PDB file of C-alpha atoms in Angstrom:
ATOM      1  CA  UNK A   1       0.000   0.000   0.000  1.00 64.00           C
ATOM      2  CA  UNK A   2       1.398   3.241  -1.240  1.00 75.00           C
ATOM      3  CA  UNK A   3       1.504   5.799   1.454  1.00 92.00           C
ATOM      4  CA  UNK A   4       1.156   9.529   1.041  1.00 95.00           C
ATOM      5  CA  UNK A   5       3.703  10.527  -2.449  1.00 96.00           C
ATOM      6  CA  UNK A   6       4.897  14.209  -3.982  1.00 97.00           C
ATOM      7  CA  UNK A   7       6.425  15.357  -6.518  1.00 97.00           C
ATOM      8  CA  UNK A   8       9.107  17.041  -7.465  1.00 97.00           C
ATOM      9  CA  UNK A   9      11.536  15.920  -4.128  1.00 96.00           C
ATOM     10  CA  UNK A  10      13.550  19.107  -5.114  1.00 96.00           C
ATOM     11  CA  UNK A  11      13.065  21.797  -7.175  1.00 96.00           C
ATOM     12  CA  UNK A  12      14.640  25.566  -7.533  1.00 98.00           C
ATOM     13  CA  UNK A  13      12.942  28.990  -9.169  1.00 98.00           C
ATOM     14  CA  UNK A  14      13.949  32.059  -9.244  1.00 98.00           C
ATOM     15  CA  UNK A  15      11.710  35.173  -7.941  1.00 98.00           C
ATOM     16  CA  UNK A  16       8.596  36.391  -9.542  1.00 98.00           C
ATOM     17  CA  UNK A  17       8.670  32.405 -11.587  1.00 98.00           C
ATOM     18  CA  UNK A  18       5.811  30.013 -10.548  1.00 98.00           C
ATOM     19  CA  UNK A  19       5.865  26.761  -9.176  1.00 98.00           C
ATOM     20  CA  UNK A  20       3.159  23.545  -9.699  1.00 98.00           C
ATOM     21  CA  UNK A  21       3.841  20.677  -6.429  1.00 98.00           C
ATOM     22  CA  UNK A  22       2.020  17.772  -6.626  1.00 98.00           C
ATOM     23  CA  UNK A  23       0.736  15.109  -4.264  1.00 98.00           C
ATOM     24  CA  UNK A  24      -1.229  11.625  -4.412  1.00 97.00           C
ATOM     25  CA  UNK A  25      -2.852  10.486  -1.127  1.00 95.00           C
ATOM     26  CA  UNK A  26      -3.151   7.389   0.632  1.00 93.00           C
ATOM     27  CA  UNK A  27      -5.223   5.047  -0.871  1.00 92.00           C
ATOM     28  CA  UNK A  28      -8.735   5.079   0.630  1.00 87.00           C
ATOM     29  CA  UNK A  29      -7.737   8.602   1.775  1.00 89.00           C
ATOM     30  CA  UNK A  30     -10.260  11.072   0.397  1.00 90.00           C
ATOM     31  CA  UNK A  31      -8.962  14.615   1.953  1.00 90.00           C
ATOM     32  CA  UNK A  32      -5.596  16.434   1.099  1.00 93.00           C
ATOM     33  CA  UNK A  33      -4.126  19.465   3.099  1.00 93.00           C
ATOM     34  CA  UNK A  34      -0.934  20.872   2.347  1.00 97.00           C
ATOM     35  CA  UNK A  35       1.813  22.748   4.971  1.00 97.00           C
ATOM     36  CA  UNK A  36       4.463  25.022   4.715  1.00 98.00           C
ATOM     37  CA  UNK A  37       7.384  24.058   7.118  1.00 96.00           C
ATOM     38  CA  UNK A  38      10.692  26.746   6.884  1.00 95.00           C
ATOM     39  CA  UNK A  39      13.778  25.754   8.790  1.00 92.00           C
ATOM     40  CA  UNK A  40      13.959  25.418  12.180  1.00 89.00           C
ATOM     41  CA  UNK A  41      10.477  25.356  12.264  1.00 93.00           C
ATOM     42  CA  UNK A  42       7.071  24.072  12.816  1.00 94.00           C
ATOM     43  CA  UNK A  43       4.686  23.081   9.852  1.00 96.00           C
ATOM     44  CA  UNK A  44       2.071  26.072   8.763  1.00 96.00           C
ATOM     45  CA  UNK A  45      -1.213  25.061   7.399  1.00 94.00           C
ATOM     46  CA  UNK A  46      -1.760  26.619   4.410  1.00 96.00           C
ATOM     47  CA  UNK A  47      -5.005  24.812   3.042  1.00 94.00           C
ATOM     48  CA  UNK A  48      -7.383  21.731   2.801  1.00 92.00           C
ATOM     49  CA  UNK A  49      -8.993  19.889  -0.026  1.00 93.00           C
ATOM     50  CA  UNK A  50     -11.836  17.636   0.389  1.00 89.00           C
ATOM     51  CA  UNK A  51     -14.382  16.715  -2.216  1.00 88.00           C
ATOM     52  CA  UNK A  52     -12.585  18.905  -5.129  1.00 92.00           C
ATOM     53  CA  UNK A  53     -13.172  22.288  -3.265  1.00 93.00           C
ATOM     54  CA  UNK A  54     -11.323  24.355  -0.717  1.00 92.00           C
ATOM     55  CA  UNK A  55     -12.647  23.817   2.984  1.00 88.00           C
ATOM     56  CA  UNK A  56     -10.637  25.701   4.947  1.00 87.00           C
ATOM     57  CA  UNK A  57      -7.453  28.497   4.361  1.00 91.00           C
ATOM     58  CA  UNK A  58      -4.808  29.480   7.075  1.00 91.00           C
ATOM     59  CA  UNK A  59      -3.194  32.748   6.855  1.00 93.00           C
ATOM     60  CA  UNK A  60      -1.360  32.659   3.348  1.00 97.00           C
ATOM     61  CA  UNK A  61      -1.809  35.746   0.267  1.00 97.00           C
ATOM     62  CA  UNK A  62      -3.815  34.696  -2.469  1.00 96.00           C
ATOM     63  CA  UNK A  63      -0.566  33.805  -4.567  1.00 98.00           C
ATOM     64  CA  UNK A  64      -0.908  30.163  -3.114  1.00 98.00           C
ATOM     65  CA  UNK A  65      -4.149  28.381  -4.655  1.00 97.00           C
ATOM     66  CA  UNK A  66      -5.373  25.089  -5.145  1.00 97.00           C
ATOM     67  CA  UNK A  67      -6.678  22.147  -6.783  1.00 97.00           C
ATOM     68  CA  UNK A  68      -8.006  18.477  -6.332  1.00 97.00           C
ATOM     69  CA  UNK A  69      -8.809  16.125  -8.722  1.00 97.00           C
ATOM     70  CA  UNK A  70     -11.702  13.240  -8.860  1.00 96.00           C
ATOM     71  CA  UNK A  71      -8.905  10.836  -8.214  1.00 95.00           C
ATOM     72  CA  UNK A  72      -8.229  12.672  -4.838  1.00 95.00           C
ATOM     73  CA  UNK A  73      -4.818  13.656  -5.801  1.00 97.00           C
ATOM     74  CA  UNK A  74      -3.753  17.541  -5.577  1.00 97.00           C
ATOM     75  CA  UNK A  75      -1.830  20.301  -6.817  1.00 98.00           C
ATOM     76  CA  UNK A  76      -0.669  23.185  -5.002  1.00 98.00           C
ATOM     77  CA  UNK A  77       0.331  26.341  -7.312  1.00 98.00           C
ATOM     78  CA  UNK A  78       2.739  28.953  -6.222  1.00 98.00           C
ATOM     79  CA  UNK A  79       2.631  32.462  -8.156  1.00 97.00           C
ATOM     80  CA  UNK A  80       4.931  35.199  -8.122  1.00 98.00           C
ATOM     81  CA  UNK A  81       7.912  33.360  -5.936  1.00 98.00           C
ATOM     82  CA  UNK A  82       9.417  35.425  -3.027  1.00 98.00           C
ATOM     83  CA  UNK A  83      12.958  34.511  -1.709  1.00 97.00           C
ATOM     84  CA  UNK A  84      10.430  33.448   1.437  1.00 97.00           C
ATOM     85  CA  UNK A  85       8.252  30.921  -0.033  1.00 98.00           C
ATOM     86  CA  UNK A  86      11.527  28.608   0.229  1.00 98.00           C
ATOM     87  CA  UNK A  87      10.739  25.900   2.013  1.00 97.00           C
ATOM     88  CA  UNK A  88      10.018  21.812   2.747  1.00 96.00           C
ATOM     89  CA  UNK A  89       5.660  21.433   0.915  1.00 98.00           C
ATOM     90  CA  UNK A  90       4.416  18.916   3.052  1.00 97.00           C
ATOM     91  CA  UNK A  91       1.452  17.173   1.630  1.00 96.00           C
ATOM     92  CA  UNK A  92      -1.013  15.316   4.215  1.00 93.00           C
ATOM     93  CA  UNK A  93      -3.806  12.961   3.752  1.00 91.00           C
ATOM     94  CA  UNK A  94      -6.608  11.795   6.006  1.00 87.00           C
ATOM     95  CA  UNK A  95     -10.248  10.220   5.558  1.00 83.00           C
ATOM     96  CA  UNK A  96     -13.437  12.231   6.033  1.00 73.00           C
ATOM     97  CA  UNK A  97     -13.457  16.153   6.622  1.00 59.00           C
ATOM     98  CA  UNK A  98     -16.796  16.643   7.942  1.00 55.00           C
ATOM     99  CA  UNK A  99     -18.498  17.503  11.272  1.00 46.00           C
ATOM    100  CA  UNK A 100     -15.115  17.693  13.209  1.00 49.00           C
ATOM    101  CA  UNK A 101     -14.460  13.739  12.007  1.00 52.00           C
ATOM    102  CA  UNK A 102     -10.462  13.786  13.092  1.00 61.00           C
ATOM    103  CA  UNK A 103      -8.283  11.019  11.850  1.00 71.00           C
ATOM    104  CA  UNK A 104      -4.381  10.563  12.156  1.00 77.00           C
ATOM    105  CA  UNK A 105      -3.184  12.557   9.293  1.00 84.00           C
ATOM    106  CA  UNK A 106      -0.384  10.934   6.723  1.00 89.00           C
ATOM    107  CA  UNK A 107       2.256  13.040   5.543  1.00 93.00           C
ATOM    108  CA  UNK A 108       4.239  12.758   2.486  1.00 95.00           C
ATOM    109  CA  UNK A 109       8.192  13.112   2.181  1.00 94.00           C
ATOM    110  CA  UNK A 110       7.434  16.914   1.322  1.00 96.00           C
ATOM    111  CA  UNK A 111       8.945  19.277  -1.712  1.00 97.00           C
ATOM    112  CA  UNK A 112      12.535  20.730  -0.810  1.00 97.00           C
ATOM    113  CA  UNK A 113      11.594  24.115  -3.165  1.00 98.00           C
ATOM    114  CA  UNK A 114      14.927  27.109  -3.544  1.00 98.00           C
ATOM    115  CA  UNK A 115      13.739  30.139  -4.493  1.00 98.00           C
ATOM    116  CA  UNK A 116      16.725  32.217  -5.735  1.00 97.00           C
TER     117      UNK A 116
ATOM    118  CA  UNK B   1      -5.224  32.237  17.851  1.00 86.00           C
ATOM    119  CA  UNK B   2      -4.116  28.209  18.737  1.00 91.00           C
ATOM    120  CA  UNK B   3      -0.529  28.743  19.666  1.00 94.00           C
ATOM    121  CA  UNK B   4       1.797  25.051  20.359  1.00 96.00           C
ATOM    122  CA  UNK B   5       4.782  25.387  22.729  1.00 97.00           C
ATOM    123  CA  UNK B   6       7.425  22.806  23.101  1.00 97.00           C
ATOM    124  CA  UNK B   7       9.806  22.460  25.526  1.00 92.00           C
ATOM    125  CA  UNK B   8      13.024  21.955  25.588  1.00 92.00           C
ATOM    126  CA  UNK B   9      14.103  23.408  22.071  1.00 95.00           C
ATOM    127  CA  UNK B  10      16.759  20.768  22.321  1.00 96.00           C
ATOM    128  CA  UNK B  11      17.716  17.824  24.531  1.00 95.00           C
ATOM    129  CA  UNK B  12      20.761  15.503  24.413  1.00 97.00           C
ATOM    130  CA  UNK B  13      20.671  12.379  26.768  1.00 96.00           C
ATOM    131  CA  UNK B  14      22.863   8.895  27.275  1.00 97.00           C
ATOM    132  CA  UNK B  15      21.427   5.918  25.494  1.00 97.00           C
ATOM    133  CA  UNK B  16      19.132   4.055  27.755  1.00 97.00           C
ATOM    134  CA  UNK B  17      17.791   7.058  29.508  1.00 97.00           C
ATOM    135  CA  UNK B  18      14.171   7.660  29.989  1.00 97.00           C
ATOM    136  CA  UNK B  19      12.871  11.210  28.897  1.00 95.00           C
ATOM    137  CA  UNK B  20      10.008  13.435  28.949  1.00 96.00           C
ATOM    138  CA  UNK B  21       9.237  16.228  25.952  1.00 97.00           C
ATOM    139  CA  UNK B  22       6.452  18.837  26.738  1.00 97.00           C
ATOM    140  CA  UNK B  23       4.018  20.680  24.724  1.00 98.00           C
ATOM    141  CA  UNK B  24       1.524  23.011  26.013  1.00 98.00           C
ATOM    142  CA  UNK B  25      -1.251  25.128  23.580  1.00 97.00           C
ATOM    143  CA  UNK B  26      -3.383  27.938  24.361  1.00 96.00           C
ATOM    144  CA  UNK B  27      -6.936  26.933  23.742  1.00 92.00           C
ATOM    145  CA  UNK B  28      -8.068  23.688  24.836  1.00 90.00           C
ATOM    146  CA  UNK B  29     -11.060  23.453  22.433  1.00 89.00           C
ATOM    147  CA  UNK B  30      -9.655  20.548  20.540  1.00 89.00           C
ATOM    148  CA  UNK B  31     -10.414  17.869  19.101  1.00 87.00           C
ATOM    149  CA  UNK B  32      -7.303  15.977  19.336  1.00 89.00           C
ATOM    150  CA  UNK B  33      -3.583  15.966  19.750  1.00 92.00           C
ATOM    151  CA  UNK B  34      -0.742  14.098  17.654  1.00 93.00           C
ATOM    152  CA  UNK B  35       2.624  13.478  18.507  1.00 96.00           C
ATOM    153  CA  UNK B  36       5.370  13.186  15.065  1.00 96.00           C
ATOM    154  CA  UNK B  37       8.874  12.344  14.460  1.00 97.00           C
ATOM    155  CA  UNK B  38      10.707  14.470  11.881  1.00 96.00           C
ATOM    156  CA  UNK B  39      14.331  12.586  10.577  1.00 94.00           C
ATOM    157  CA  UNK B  40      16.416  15.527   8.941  1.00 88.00           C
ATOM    158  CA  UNK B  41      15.252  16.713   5.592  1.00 83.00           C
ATOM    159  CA  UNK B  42      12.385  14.300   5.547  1.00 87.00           C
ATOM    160  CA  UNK B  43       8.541  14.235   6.230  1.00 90.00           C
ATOM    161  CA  UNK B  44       6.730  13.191   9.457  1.00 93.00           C
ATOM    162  CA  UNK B  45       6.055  10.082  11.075  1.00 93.00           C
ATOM    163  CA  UNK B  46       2.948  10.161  13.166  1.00 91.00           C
ATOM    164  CA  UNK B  47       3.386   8.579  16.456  1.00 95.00           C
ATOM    165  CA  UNK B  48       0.480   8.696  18.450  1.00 94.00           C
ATOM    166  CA  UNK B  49      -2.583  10.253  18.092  1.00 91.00           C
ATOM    167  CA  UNK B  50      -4.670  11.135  21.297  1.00 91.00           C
ATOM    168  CA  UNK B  51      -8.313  12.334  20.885  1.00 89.00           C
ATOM    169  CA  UNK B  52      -9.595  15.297  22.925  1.00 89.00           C
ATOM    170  CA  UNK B  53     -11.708  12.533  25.490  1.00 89.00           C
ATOM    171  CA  UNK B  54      -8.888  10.784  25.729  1.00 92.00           C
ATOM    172  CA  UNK B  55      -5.938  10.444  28.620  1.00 95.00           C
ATOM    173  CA  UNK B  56      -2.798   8.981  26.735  1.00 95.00           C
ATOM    174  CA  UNK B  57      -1.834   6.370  24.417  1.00 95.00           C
ATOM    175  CA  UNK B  58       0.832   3.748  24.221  1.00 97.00           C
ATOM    176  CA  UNK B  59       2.476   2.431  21.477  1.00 96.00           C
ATOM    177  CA  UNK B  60       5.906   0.272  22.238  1.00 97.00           C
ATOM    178  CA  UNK B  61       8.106   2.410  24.608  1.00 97.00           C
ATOM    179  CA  UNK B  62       6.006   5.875  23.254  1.00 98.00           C
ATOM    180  CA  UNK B  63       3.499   6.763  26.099  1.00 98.00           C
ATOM    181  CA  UNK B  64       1.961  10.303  25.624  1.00 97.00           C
ATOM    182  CA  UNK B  65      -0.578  11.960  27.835  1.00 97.00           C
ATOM    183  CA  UNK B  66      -3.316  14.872  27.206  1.00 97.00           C
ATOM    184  CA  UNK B  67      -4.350  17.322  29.868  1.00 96.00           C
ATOM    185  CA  UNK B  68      -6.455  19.319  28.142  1.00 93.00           C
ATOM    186  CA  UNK B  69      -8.108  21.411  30.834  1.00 92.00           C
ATOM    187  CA  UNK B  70      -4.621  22.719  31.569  1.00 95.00           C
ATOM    188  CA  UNK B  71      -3.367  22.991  27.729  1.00 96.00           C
ATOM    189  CA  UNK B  72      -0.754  20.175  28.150  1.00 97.00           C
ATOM    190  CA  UNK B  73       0.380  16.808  26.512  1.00 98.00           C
ATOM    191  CA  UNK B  74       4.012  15.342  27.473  1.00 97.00           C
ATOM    192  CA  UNK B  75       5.537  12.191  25.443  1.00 97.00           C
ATOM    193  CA  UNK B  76       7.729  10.065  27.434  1.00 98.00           C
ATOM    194  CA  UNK B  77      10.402   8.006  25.833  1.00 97.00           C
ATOM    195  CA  UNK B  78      11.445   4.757  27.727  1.00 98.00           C
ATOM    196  CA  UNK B  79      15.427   3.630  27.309  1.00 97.00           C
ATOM    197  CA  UNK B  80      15.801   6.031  24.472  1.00 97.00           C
ATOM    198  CA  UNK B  81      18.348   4.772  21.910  1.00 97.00           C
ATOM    199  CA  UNK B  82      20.301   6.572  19.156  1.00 96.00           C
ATOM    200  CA  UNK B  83      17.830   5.605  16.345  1.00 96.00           C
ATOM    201  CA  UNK B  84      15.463   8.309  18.885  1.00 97.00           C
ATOM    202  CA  UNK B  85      17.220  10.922  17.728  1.00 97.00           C
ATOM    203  CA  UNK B  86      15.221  12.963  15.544  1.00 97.00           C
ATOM    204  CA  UNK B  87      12.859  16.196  15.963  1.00 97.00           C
ATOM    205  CA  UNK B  88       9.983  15.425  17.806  1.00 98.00           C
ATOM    206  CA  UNK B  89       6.851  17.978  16.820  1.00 97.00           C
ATOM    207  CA  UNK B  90       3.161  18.165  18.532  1.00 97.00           C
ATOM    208  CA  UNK B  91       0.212  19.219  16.450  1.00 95.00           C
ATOM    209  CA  UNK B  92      -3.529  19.876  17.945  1.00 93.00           C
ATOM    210  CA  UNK B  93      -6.050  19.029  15.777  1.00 88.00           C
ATOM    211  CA  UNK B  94      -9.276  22.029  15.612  1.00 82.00           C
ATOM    212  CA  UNK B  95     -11.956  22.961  13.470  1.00 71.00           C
ATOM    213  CA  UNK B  96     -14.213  20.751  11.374  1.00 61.00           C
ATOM    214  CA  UNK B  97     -11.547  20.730   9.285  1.00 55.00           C
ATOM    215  CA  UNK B  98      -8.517  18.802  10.397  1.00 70.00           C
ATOM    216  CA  UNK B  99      -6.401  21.724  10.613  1.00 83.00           C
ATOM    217  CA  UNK B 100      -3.373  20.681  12.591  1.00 90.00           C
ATOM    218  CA  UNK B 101      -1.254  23.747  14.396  1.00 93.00           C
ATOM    219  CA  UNK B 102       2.077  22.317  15.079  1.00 96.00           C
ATOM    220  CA  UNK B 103       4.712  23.435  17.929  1.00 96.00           C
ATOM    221  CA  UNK B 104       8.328  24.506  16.962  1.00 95.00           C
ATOM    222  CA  UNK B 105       9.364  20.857  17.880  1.00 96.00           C
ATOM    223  CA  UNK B 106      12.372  19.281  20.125  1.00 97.00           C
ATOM    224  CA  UNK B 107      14.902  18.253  18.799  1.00 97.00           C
ATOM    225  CA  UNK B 108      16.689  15.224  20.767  1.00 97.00           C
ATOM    226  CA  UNK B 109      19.722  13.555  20.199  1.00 97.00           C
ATOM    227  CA  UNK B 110      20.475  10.246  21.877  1.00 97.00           C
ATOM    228  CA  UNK B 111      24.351   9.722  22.591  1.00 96.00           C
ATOM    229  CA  UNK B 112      26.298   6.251  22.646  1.00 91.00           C
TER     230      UNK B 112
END
């Protein structure tokens, strides 16, 4: 059984480029959320995706958007790259993201991405 | 605003010792609370997940506890060994939405 996968391990832009990172649940894992860890520090949440649409946001500019397709899988989209947004994209996947229904969340081995 | 505290920052220890890590968080509305291992460079490992009407859990020499009346969770670590070492990170689960807020982490070394 395939745990939680991404895509591209590493990758490096330079500023004001955009960036596509892509992640494929577990199977029988139906909601994707995606964090933003910088070193030295803690995860951020940036977003969740259950049932193709946005459910909930934390505090990130519009340049970071979203996507997930019928099979689940996901895409997070960075636009106009800031020497900041470098960081380790952690994907995560869990089952069922409604009425507070909290399961142990899977992460993926996360996105090294440079921004130069 | 959830804030996750965890203390210490850092911790080295003697293989075989036992050890405690702390985490604390500001508002105990949760609905649960999960401890993770980081390796360097890598993803996370979940540990142990304790919902929010639960006490602690226990998985092999992991035991973690949730206090959640007084914001707190600890994970102890029986006769750590040097394939411990790694950064240990809590997260609290709140909103409808899975949302996990995650502490700075600890990182802990474990020493031949």
């Amino acid at each position: 059984d395939a745990g939680v996968t991404q895509s591209p391990t590493h990758l490096i832009k330079t500023r004001g480029q955009q960036v596509t990172l892509r992640c494929s649940p577990k199977s029988g894992h139906d909601t994707v959320s995606w964090y933003q860890q910088a070193l030295g520090q803690g995860p951020q949440f940036i977003f969740q995706y259950y049932e193709e649409e946005e459910r909930q946001r934390g505090n990130f500019p519009d340049r970071f958007s979203g996507h997930q397709f019928p099979n689940y899988s996901s895409e997070l989209n960075v636009n106009a790259l800031l020497l900041g947004d470098s960081a380790l994209y952690l994907c995560a996947s869990s089952w069922g993201a409604l009425a507070g229904v909290q399961e142990t969340q899977y992460f993926g081995p996360g996105t090294r991405l440079l921004v130069l | 605003k959830q804030e996750v505290t965890q203390i210490p920052a850092a911790l080295s220890v003697p293989e075989g010792e036992n050890l405690v890590l702390n985490c604390s968080f500001t508002d105990s509305a949760i609905y649960n609370l999960q401890w993770f291992r980081q390796d360097p460079g890598k993803g996370l490992t979940s540990l142990l997940l304790i919902q929010s009407s639960q006490r602690e859990q226990t998985s092999g020499r992991l035991n973690a506890s949730l206090d959640k009346s007084s914001g707190r969770s600890t994970l102890y670590i029986a006769a750590s060994q040097p394939g411990d070492s790694a950064t240990y990170l809590c997260a609290v689960g709140t909103g409808t939405a899975s949302k996990l807020t995650f502490g700075t982490g600890t990182r802990l070394q474990v020493t031949l």
